[in-house]
Structures are given as C-alpha cells and as structure tokens.
XYZ file of C-alpha atoms in Angstrom:
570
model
C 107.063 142.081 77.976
C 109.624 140.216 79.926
C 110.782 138.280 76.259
C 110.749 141.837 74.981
C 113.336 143.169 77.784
C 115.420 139.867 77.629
C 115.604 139.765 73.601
C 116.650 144.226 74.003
C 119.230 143.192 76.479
C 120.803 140.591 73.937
C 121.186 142.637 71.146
C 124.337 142.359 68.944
C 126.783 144.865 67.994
C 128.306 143.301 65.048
C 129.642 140.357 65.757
C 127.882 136.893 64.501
C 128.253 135.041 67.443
C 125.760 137.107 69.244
C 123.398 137.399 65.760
C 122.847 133.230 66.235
C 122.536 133.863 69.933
C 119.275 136.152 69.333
C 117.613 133.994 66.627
C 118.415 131.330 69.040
C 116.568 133.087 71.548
C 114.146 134.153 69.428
C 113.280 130.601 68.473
C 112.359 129.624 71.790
C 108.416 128.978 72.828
C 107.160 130.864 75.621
C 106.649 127.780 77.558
C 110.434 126.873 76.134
C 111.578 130.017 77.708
C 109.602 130.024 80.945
C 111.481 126.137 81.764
C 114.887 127.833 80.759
C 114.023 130.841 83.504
C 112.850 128.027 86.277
C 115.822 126.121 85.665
C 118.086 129.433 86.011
C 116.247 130.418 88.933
C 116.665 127.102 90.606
C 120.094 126.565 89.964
C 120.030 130.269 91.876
C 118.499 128.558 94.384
C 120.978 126.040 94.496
C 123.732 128.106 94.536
C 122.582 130.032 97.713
C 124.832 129.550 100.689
C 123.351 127.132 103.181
C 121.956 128.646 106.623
C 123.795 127.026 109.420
C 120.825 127.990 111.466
C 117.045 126.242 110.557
C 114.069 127.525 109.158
C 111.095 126.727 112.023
C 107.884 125.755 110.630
C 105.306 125.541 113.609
C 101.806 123.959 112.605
C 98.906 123.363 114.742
C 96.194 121.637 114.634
C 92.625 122.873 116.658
C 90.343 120.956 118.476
C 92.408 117.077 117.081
C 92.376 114.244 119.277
C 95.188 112.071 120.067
C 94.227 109.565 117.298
C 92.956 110.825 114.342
C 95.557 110.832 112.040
C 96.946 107.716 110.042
C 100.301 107.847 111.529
C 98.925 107.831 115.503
C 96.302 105.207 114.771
C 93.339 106.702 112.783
C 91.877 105.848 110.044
C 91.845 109.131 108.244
C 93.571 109.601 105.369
C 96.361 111.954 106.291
C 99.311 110.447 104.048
C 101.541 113.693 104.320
C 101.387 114.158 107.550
C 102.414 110.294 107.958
C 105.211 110.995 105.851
C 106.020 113.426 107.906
C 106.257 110.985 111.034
C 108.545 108.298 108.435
C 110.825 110.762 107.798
C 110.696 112.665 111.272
C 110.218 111.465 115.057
C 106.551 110.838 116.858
C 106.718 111.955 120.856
C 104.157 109.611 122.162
C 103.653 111.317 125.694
C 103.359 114.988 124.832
C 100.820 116.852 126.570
C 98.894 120.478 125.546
C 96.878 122.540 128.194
C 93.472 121.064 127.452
C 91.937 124.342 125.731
C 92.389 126.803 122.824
C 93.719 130.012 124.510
C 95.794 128.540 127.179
C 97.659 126.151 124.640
C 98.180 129.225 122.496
C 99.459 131.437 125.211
C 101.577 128.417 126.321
C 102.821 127.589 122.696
C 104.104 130.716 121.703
C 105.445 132.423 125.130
C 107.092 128.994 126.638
C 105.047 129.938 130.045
C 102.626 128.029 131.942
C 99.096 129.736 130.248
C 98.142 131.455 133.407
C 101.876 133.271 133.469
C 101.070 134.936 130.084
C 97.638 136.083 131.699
C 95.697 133.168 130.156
C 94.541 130.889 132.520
C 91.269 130.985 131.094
C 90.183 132.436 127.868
C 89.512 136.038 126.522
C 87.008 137.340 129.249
C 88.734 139.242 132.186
C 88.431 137.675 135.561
C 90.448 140.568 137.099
C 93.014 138.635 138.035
C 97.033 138.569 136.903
C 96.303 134.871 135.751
C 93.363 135.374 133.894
C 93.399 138.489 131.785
C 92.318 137.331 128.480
C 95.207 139.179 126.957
C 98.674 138.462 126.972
C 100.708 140.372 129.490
C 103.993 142.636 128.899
C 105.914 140.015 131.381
C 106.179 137.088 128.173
C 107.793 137.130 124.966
C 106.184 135.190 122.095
C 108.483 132.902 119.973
C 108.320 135.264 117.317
C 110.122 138.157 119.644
C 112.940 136.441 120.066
C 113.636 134.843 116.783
C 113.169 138.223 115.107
C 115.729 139.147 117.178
C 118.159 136.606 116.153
C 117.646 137.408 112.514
C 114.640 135.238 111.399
C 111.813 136.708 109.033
C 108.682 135.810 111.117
C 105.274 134.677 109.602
C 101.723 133.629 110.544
C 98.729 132.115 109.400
C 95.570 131.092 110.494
C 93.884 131.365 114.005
C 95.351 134.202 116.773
C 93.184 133.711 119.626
C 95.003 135.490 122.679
C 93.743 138.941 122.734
C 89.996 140.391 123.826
C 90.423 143.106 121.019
C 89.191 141.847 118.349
C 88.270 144.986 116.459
C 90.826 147.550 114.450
C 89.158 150.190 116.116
C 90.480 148.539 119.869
C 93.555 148.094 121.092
C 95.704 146.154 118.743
C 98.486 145.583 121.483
C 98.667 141.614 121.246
C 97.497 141.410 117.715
C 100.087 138.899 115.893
C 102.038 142.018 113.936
C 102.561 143.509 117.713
C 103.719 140.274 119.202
C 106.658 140.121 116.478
C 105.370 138.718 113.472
C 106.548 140.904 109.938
C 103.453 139.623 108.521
C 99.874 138.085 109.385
C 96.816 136.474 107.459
C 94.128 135.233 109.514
C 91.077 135.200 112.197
C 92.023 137.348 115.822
C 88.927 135.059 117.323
C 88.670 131.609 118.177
C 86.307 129.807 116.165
C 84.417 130.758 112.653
C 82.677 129.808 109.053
C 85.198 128.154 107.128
C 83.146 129.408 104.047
C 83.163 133.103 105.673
C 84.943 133.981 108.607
C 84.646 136.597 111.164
C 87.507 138.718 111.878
C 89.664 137.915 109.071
C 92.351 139.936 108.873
C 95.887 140.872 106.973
C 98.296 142.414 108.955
C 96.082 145.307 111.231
C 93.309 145.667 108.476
C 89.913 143.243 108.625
C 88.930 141.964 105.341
C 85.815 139.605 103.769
C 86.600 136.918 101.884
C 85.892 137.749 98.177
C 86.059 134.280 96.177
C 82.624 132.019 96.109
C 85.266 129.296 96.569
C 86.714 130.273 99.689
C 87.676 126.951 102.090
C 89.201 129.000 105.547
C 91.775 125.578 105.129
C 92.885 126.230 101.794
C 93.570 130.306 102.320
C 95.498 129.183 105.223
C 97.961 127.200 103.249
C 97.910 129.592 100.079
C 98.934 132.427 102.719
C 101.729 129.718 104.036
C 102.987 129.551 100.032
C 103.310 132.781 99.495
C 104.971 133.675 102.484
C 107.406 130.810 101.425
C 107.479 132.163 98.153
C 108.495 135.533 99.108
C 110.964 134.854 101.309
C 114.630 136.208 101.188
C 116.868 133.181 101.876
C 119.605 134.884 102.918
C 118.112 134.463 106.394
C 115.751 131.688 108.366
C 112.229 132.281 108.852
C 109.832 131.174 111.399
C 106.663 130.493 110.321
C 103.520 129.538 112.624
C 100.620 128.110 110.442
C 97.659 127.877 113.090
C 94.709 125.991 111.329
C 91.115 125.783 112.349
C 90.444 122.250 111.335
C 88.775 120.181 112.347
C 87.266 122.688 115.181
C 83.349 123.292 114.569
C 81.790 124.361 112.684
C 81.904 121.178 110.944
C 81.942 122.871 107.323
C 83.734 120.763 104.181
C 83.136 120.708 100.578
C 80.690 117.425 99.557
C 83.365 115.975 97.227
C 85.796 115.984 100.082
C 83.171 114.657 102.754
C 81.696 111.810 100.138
C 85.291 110.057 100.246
C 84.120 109.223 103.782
C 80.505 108.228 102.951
C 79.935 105.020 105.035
C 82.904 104.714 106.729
C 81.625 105.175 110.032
C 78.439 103.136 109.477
C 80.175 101.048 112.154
C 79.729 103.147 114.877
C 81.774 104.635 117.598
C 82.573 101.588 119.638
C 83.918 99.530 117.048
C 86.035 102.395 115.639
C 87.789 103.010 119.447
C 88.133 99.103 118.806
C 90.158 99.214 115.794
C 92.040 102.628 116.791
C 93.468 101.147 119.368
C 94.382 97.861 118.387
C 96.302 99.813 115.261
C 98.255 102.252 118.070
C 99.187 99.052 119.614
C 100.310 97.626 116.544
C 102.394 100.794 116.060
C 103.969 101.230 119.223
C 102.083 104.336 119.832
C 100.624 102.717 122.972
C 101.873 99.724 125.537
C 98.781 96.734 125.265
C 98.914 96.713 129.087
C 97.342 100.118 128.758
C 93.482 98.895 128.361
C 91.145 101.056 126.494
C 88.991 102.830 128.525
C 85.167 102.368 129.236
C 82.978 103.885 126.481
C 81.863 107.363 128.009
C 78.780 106.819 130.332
C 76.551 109.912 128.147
C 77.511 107.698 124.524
C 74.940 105.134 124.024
C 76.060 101.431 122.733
C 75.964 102.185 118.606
C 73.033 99.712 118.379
C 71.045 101.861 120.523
C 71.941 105.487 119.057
C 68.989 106.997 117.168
C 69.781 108.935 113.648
C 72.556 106.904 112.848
C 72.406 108.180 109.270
C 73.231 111.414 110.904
C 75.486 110.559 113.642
C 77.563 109.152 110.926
C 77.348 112.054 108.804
C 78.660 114.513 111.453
C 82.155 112.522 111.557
C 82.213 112.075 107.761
C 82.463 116.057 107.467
C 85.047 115.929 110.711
C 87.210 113.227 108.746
C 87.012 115.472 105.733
C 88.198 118.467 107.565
C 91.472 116.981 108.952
C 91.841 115.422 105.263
C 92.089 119.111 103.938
C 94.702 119.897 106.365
C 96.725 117.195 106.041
C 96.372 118.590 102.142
C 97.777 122.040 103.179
C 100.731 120.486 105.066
C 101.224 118.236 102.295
C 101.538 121.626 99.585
C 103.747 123.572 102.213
C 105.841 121.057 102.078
C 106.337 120.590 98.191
C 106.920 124.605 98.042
C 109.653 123.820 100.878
C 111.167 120.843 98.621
C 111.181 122.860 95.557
C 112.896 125.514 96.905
C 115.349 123.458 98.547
C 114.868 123.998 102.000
C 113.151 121.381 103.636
C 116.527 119.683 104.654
C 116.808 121.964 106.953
C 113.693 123.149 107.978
C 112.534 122.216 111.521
C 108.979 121.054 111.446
C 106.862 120.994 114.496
C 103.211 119.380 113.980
C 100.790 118.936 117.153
C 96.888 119.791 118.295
C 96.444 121.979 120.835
C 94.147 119.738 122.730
C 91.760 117.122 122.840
C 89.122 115.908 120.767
C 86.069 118.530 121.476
C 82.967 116.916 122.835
C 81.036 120.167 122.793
C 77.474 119.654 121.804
C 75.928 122.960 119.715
C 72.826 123.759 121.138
C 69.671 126.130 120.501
C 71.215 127.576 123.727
C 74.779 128.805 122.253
C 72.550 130.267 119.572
C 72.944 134.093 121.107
C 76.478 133.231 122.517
C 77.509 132.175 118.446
C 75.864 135.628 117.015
C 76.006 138.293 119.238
C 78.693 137.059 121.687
C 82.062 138.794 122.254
C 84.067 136.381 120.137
C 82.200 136.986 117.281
C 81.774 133.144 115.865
C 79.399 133.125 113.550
C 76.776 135.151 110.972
C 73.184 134.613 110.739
C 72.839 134.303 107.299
C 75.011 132.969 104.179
C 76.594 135.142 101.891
C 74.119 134.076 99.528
C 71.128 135.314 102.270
C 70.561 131.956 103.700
C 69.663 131.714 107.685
C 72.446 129.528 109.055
C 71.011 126.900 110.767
C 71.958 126.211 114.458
C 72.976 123.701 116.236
C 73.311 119.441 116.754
C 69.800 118.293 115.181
C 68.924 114.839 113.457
C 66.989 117.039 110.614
C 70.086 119.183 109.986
C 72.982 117.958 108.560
C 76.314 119.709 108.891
C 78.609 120.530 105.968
C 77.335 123.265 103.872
C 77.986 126.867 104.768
C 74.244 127.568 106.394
C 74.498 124.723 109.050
C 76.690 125.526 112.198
C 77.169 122.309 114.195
C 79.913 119.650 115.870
C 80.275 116.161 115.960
C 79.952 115.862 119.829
C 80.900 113.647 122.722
C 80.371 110.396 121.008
C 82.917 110.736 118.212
C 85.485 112.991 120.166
C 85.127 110.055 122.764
C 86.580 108.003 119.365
C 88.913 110.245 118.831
C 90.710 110.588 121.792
C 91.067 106.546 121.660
C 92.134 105.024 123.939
C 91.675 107.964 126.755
C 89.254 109.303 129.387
C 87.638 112.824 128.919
C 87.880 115.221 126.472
C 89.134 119.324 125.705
C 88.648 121.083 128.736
C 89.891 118.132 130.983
C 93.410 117.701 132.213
C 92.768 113.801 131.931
C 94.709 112.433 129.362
C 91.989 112.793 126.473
C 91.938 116.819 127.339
C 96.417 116.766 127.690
C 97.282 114.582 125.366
C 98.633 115.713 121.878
C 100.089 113.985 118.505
C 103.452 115.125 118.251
C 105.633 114.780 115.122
C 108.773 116.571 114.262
C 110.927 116.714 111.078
C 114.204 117.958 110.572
C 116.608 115.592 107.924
C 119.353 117.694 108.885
C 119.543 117.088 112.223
C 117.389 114.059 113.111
C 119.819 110.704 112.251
C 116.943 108.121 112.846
C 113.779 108.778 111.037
C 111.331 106.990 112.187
C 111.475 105.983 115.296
C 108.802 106.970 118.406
C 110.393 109.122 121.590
C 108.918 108.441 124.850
C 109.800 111.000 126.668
C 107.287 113.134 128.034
C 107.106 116.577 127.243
C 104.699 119.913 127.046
C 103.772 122.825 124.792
C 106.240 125.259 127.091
C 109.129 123.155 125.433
C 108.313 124.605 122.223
C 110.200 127.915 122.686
C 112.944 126.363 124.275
C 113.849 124.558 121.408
C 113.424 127.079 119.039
C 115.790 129.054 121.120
C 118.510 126.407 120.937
C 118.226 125.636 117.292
C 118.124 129.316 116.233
C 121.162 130.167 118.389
C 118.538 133.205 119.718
C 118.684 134.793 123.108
C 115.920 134.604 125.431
C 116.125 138.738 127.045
C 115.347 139.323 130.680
C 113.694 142.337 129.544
C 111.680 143.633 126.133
C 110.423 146.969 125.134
C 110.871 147.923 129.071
C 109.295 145.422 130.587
C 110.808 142.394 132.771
C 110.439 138.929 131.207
C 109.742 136.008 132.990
C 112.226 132.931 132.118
C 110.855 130.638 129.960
C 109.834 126.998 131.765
C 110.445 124.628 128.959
C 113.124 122.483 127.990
C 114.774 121.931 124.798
C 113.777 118.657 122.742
C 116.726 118.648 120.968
C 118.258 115.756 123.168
C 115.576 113.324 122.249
C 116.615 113.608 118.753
C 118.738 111.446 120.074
C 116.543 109.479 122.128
C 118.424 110.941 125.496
C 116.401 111.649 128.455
C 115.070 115.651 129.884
C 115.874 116.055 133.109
C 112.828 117.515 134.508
C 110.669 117.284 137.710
C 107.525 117.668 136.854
C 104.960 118.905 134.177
C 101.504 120.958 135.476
C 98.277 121.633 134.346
C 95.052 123.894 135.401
C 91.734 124.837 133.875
C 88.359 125.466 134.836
C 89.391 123.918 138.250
C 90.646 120.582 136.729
C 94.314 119.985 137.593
C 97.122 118.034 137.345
C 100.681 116.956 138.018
C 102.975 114.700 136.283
C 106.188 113.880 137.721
C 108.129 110.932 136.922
C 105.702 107.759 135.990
C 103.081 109.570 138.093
C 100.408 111.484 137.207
C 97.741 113.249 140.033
C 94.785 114.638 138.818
C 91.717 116.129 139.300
C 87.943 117.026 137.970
C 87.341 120.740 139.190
C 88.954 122.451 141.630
C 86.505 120.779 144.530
C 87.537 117.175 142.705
C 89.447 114.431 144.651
C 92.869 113.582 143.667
C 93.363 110.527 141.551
C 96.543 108.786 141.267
C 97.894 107.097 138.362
C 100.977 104.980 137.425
C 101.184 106.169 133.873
C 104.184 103.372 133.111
C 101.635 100.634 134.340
C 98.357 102.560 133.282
C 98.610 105.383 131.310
C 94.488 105.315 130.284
C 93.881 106.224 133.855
C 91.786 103.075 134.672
C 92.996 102.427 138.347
C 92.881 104.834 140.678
C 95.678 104.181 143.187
C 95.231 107.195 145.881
C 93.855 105.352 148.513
C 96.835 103.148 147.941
C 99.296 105.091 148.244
C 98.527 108.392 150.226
C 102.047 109.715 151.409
C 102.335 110.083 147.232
C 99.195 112.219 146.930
C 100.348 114.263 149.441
C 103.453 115.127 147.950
C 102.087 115.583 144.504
C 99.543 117.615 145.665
C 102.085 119.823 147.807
C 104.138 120.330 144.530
C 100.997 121.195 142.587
C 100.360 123.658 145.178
C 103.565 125.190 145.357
C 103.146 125.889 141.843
C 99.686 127.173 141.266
C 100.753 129.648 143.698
C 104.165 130.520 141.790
C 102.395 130.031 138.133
C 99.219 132.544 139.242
C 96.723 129.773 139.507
C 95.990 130.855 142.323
C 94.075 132.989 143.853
C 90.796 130.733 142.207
C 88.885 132.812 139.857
C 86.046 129.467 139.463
C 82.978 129.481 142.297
C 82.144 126.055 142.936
C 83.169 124.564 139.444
C-alpha cells in the first residue's frame, strides 16, 4: 500500500522526464525500495539539529555485586557493558543504600531514602521516615526534567509505592511521579517467565507470548520508546532491570554457556576476582581480600556441589541477558545517531544478595503483600519453593537464589552483603558514558560518591531547575552533588556520605569510614585509603575520631528522619 501511495504521488503529467522517473520507480524491489526509504529516513536523521542539552539514559541493575561484570573484575561475559566502561569512565568508590526500596527512593528523588519516606521498604512503620510510599516533600528525576523539556520514560521494576493494585491509590505509580510513559512490575521481585503486577502505564496486564524472558520485554519496551521518540527534544529514560535478583530463572541455552565454570568453587573464584580488579586498577593490592564468610564452608567441604554450581550458572546467565539488553539499547541509540550525546548512567542498587529461599518464605512469596510469586506455571505446574539440593533453579516452576556463598563471591573482595552498610551491602559498579562530554575514555575516577548524586547531575546537564515547591507542596533540596567535575578527574567538595538500614549505619567522611551492624552494634573504624575491605578495626585506636563520626552521624539521622528508631532490638 505504501508503493501504491508513493508510485500515485509520482504520477506524470506529460512530460518524459517524470514517465522514466515512474518506470524507474516502478523497477525497484520491495526490499530495493525499503533500503532507499531507510537511507532517506536516516539522512532525516542526520539532518536534525543537534540538542545542546543530553539525552539521560539511567540503567540499573538489582540485587549485582560489586564484581560481577567483566569490566569490574568478573568473569561474566558482559562485553557491552565493558565497552561501555572503554569508551566511558568507571567510579571505583561509589556507594548505593544497601537495599531495593531505599536505593530507589534515593536514586530517583536525590534524598537520603528515609527523606522520601523510605527508610525501610513498603510496609508502614508510622513514622515520616518509613512510610513505604514516597512522600509529597521529594521530586523524582523525572519531575524535574519534564519540566525542562525532556520526554520521560521507564522500564522495568518501580518498587516505591504500597499500592500495588489499579483499584488503590495510584499516587506514586511511575506515570504520577512524571514519567509520559511506563512498562513494567509496581513490586519488587517476580517470575521472569510471568510476572506479577505487570503493568503499562495505570493498566495491569499478563504476559501473552510462551517466550516471554521479563529481561528481554524490558529492553524491547526501552527500543520502542527509543524508537518513538520525537528528537526535537531530550528524553530521559530509566530502564530498571530485575536481573540477576531471584528468582534465579534463565533460558537453558543461555545458562549451558556457563556449564562448569564454577566447578571451582567459591574460594578460588574470590581468588581470581580479585587478583583481576587488582590487575585493573579497580582495587589498591594493599587492600587484602577479606576472610571467606564464617556460614560458607571451604569448597572441598560443601555438599551438592553439582548444585551449588548450578545455582550461579543460572545467576551468570541472568546478568549475561542484561548486559544483552544494554548492548541492543545501545545499537538503537547508534543507529539513530544519538549516542554521542546521550548520557549513560549504569550501576546496581546494592550488594550481592545472600538471601537463602526457604520453605519458610513459602507464604510470604504467595500470599504476601508484595505479591512475588504464583503457585503454579502457566502451563499448571506447582512452582517449586525454595534452596534444595533436589531442585534445581532455572525453569519457570522452581523459585530459588544462589545464596550467601556465591553473593559472598560476588561482592569480592568485601565483607557482608545487601542489607549491610559494610562495603559488600554500599558498594556499587559505576560506569558512565557520554562521548560528547567525557575527553578521556577510559580511565577509573576515585572519587567517592552516592546514589543522591544522581539527580544532581542530571540537573546540571539538562540545564533543569530543581523547584522549592511542586503541585503545592514544599520540596526538600536535593543532597547530592553533581559528577560532572570528575569528568574531569577534579575533586567534590563534600563532607561526608551516610547510610542507615535495619539499624546498620554508617558514615564516610574523608578516608574514613564508621560503621555499624544494627542499631545496638559497636562502631568500627576504618581507614578506607589504607584498608578499604574493612579488615582492621581501628576504634579502639583512635577514639576522639569515633566520637566525632558518630556525633555527625547523629546529627544527621536526626535531620534525615532516621530517627526516631522504628527497629526493636535489631
């Protein structure tokens, strides 16, 4: 029909000239003719006056430690994201808030989590910290760059609102928190092969296709959006994967690629992580790796190894996929000529998980809340529960995680896990990528940062103005900084960065870091220049600097609404 309409709008009056022009026409394939249109349409593209102002392409990873992919030390196969990092900057020291919601809440307003009303996660304590919903008194990153003009876009996981029905409240649901348009789950955590809550826009939907990967819908969503775009303005898009959070779900081509390469074991994979983030500058060798974690057995001694091994082949597969989608987002970005200047942000938003799924979480996973999981397949299958020897994870009717030993491995070469403000809860992969601004591809920046910088950068590069006050309410000032100096390898000038949850705490000011397990924990001190594994504790050392630390931390949790404690004895 279109050849029709294009042959119709070419027909001659009389003169000859236009007579060879239609056969011409007419002589042309369809596949002929559909090349002629793409090259038309991008030298369109071409032609299209340059925005002064980026694009802002936000990914995030869920539930990543700080050394799974290639281009921080791991031995997972994650070639676009490391061309990413060739092309772009890796921050070294960048730090998340140690669990799902808060890093969220933190991501997207530029607030400590507990300022949005996400201390915690989507229960409410009854307290202003600790809502389980964002608050009036924040703007997400989205607000304000719609206001400056950008198109604003999401995929993937939401996770910062208790509503997680139509039928609710629908007042912090992505399309009320300024994004034009939204495919993906309101809860935390689901099926990759048929998640809960999926939604686009307001309206829940079930995935239709047999094929359906949660991973690869995430990306598709990402190219359309791209796709559709008008280019006469920037965008901001936020694509918010699940991967590699549990379930541990992957297709068995994808998880085979990995079949035996962790035959070795846990120990001798921290062993070969960190000598490779050593040999890439991604860690100081005066920084020893830490003690194997006292509940991981020595790999000669762990029963079911056939199985233990099995649970990280379908974790390795998982990040694999992603690194897949980020690799097709950015060919759409290429071909339409925008990913010159099109500021990339990738990062996790915390730790490596060392959650073990147990019969226990059985009722909590079904008929919880959050709304996790389904009992059976689509194809009526009972999903089977939890981390057993006799079931292995990968297929759609097994719901388990890969549990403390691995995430010990992949938070090489750090102490603790998600949930802990230690560095192996805090501690993030950072890479960003912008060829029009960023002069030294490459290179590694030191400089320690946090999730609340986020927002202040995008507010600097998109020329946007943060308001004092949105739809009525008063907005708290954002507590970030921009990171647009350490393009340029200059310093921030900042005091301090903080950190609270579930009682664990921190401070980090300087080459110092305090910290914490639980709020009834004693203060540890570290010298993160000298020890940044958190090996030796020097409080008892040097008290008059625990005291101060501590003071500041205080000062704070009683500014950020940490305080009053909702936790009783934790």
């Amino acid at each position: 029909t279109k050849n029709k309409k294009r042959e119709n709008t070419m027909k001659p009056k009389s003169s000859p000239k236009s007579i060879k022009r239609r056969d011409f026409i007419k002589s042309l394939s369809y596949g002929s003719l559909g090349l002629m249109t793409f090259s038309l349409l991008s030298a369109s593209e071409q032609c299209r006056p340059k925005l002064k102002r980026p694009h802002i392409l936000l990914i995030l990873a869920d539930d990543m430690g700080y050394s799974d992919i290639g281009c921080f030390g791991g031995e997972i196969h994650t070639p676009n994201l490391d061309q990413l990092a060739k092309n772009g900057l890796r921050f070294t020291h960048f730090h998340n808030q140690a669990r799902c919601c808060p890093s969220r809440a933190s991501l997207l307003t530029g607030l400590y989590p507990h300022q949005a009303g996400f201390g915690h996660m989507t229960e409410d304590r009854n307290l202003v910290g600790y809502r389980g919903d964002l608050n009036r008194n924040c703007v997400t990153i989205a607000e304000v760059l719609k206001q400056a003009g950008y198109s604003t876009y999401m995929c993937g996981k939401w996770h910062l609102t208790k509503y997680l029905n139509p039928d609710q409240p629908q007042l912090n649901w992505p399309k009320q928190r300024g994004f034009d348009r939204f495919y993906g789950t309101i809860t935390g955590a689901c099926s990759y092969f048929e998640p809960t809550t999926l939604t686009i826009d307001n309206k829940r939907i079930e995935p239709e296709a047999e094929s359906y990967y949660y991973t690869g819908a995430i990306t598709d969503w990402a190219l359309k959006y791209i796709r559709e775009h008008d280019y006469h303005r920037p965008f901001f898009l936020y694509v918010a994967y699940t991967a590699p959070h549990w379930p541990l779900h992957a297709f068995e081509e994808d998880i085979e690629k990995y079949k035996g390469r962790y035959d070795i074991g846990w120990d001798k994979l921290r062993q070969e992580r960190y000598k490779r983030m050593i040999e890439l500058g991604i860690i100081d060798p005066k920084w020893k790796l830490t003690t194997r974690d006292s509940r991981v057995p020595p790999w000669e001694e762990a029963p079911h190894k056939e199985w233990q091994a099995r649970r990280m082949e379908v974790y390795a597969a998982q990040v694999e996929q992603m690194d897949k989608g980020v690799g097709q987002i950015i060919k759409e970005l290429e071909k339409k000529g925008e990913l010159e200047n099109t500021l990339i942000f990738f990062l996790s938003d915390n730790g490596g998980c060392a959650e073990e799924i147990t019969e226990s979480w059985f009722n909590w996973l079904l008929h919880g809340q959050d709304q996790v999981a389904r009992e059976f397949t689509r194809e009526g299958r009972r999903v089977r529960f939890g981390n057993f020897p006799h079931i292995f994870p990968g297929p759609a009717n097994t719901y388990a995680s890969y549990g403390i030993p691995w995430a010990n491995a992949s938070n090489t070469p750090f102490r603790l896990y998600k949930h802990w403000v230690h560095q192996g809860g805090i501690a993030t992969p950072l890479i960003v990528h912008w060829p029009a601004r960023i002069k030294t591809p490459g290179e590694l920046r030191h400089q320690p940062g946090h999730l609340i910088d986020i927002m202040a950068t995008c507010v600097d590069v998109a020329q946007a103005s943060y308001p004092q006050s949105y739809n009525g309410e008063s907005i708290q000032p954002y507590e970030g900084l921009s990171l647009v100096p350490t393009f340029d390898n200059k310093p921030l000038d900042r005091e301090a960065i903080y950190f609270e949850h579930e009682g664990n705490r921190a401070v980090i000011s300087g080459e110092w870091k305090l910290v914490a397990r639980g709020k009834d924990g004693p203060w540890e001190l570290y010298n993160l220049d000298e020890d940044r594994t958190e090996t030796q504790d020097l409080a008892p050392k040097y008290p008059q600097k625990v005291k101060q630390l501590a003071q500041m931390w205080y000062e704070w949790a009683r500014r950020t609404h940490v305080l009053p404690w909702p936790w009783n004895g934790t």
